[in-house]
Coordinates of C-alpha atoms in Angstrom, one line a residue:
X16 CA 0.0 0.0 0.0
X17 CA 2.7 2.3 1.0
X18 CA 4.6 1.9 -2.4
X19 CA 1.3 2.1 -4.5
X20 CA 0.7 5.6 -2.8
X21 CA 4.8 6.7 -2.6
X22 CA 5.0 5.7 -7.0
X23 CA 1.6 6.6 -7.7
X24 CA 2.6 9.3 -9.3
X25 CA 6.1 8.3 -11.1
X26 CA 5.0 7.1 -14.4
X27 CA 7.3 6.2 -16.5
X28 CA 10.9 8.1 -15.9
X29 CA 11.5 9.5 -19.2
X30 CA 8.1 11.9 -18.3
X31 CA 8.8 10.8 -14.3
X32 CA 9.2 15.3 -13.1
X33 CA 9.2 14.9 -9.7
X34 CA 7.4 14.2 -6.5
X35 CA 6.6 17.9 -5.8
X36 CA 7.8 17.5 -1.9
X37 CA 9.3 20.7 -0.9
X38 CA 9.1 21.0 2.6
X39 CA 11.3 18.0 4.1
X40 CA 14.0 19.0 6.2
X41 CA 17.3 16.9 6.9
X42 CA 16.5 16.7 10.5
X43 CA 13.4 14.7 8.9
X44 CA 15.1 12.4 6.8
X45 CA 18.2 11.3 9.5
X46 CA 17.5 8.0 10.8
X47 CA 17.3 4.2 10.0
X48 CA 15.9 3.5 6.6
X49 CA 15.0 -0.3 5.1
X50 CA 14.3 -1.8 2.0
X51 CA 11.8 -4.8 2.0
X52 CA 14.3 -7.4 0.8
X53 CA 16.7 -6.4 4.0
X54 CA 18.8 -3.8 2.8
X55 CA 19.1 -1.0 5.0
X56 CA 20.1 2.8 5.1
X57 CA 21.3 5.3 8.3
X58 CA 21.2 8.7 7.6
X59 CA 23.2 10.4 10.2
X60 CA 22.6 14.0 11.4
X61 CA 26.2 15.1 10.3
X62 CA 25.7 14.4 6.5
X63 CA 27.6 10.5 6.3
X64 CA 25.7 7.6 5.8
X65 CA 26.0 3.4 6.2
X66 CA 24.8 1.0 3.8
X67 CA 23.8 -1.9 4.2
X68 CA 23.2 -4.7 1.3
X69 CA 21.7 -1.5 -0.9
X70 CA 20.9 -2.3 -4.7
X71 CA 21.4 -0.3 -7.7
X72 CA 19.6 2.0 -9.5
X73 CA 18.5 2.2 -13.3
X74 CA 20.3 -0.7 -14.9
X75 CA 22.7 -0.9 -12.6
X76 CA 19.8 -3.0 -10.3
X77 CA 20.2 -6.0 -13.4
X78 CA 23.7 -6.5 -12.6
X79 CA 22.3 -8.1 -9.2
X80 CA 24.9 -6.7 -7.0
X81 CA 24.1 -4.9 -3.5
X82 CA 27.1 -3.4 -2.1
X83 CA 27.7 -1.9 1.6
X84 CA 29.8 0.4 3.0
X85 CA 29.9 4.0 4.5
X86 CA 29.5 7.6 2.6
X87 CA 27.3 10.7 2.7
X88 CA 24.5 12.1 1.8
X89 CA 22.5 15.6 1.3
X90 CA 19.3 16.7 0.5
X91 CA 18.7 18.8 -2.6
X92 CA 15.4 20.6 -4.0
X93 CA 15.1 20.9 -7.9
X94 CA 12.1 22.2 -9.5
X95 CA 10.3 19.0 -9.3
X96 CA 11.3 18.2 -6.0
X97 CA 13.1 16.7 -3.4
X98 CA 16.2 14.4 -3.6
X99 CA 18.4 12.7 -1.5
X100 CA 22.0 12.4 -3.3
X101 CA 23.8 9.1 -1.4
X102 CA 27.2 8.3 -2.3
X103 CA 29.0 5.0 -1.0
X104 CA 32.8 5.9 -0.9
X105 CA 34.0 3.5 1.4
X106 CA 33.0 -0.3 -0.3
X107 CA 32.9 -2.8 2.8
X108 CA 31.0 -5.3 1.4
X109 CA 29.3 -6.6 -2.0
X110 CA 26.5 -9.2 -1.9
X111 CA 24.5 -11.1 -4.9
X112 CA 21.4 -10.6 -4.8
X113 CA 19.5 -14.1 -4.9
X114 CA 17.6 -15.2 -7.1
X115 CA 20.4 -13.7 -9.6
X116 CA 19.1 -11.5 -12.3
X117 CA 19.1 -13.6 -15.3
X118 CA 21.4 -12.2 -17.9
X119 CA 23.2 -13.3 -21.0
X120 CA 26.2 -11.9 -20.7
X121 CA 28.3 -11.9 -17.3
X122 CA 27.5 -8.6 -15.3
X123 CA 30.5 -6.2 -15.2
X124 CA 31.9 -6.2 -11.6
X125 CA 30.6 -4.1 -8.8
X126 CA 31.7 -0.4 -7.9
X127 CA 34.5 0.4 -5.5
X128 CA 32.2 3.5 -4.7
X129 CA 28.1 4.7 -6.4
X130 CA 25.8 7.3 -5.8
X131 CA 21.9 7.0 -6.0
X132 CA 19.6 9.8 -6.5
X133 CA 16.8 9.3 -3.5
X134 CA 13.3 10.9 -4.1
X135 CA 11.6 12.2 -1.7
X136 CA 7.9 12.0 -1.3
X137 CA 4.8 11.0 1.1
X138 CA 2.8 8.6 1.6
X139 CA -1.4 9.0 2.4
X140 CA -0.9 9.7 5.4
X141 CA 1.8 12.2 5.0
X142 CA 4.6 10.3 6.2
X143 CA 7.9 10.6 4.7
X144 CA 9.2 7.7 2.2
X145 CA 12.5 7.3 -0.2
X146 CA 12.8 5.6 -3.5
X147 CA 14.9 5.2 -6.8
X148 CA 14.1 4.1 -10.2
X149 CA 15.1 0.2 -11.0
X150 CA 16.0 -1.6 -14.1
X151 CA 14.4 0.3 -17.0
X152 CA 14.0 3.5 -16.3
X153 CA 11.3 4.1 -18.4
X154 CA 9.1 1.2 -16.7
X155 CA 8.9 3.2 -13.5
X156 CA 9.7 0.2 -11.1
X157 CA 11.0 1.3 -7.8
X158 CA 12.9 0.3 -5.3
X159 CA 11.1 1.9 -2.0
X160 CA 12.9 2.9 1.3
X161 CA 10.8 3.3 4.0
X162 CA 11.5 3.8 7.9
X163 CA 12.9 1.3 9.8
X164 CA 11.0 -0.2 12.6
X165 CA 12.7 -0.2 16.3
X166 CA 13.2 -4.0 17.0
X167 CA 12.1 -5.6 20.4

């Protein structure tokens, strides 16, 4: 539900202009972020970041490789709204992600260091969500960050 109302309005990327959130702080945004499959980001309050197990984006999500590590981020505003720009720079880790992506030809090997463009937007209820574009661009799948839950 929370994806259908965080993408419901990123149709297909080539006409994809933005969420239209303007008004998210980074105080907002700092905290534990997950990914259904596992994968998991922190957003600290002093602009660095740690990645856990995070995918691709674009085409970069077929090579199947989710890589972890530490880097930074920051919050932008464009005209179409708000983005999260999160770059690994320190590579602790790379992980396949299972099933693998079927491809013909072998994938090229994962990055040392990537960046992903986050965008910001809300979900029905106004709460705050993350997500990137995967695979085809054009297909508008995404890959959907919301907030991690406190475990017991």
């Amino acid at each position: 539900m929370a994806l259908a109302a965080l993408t419901a309005c990123a149709g297909p990327f080539q006409y994809y202009e933005g969420t239209g959130v303007h008004d998210t702080t980074a105080a907002d945004l700092a905290g534990a972020w997950q990914h259904a499959a596992g994968a998991g980001v922190l957003l600290r309050q002093d602009g660095t970041a740690l990645l856990e197990e995070l995918d691709g984006q674009d085409f970069d999500f077929d090579d199947g490789w989710r890589l972890s590590g530490t880097g930074t981020w920051q919050l932008t505003d464009r005209q179409g709204g708000q983005v999260v720009r999160l770059a690994l720079t320190a590579r602790t880790g790379v992980e396949r992600r299972s099933p693998a992506p079927t491809a013909t030809a072998s994938p090229p090997p994962p990055p040392a260091a990537y960046a992903w463009s986050l965008h910001v937007g809300r979900d029905r209820q106004g709460g705050v969500g993350l997500f990137f574009f995967t695979g085809d661009p054009d297909a508008g799948d995404t890959y959907v960050l919301t907030r991690a839950v406190p475990g017991p």
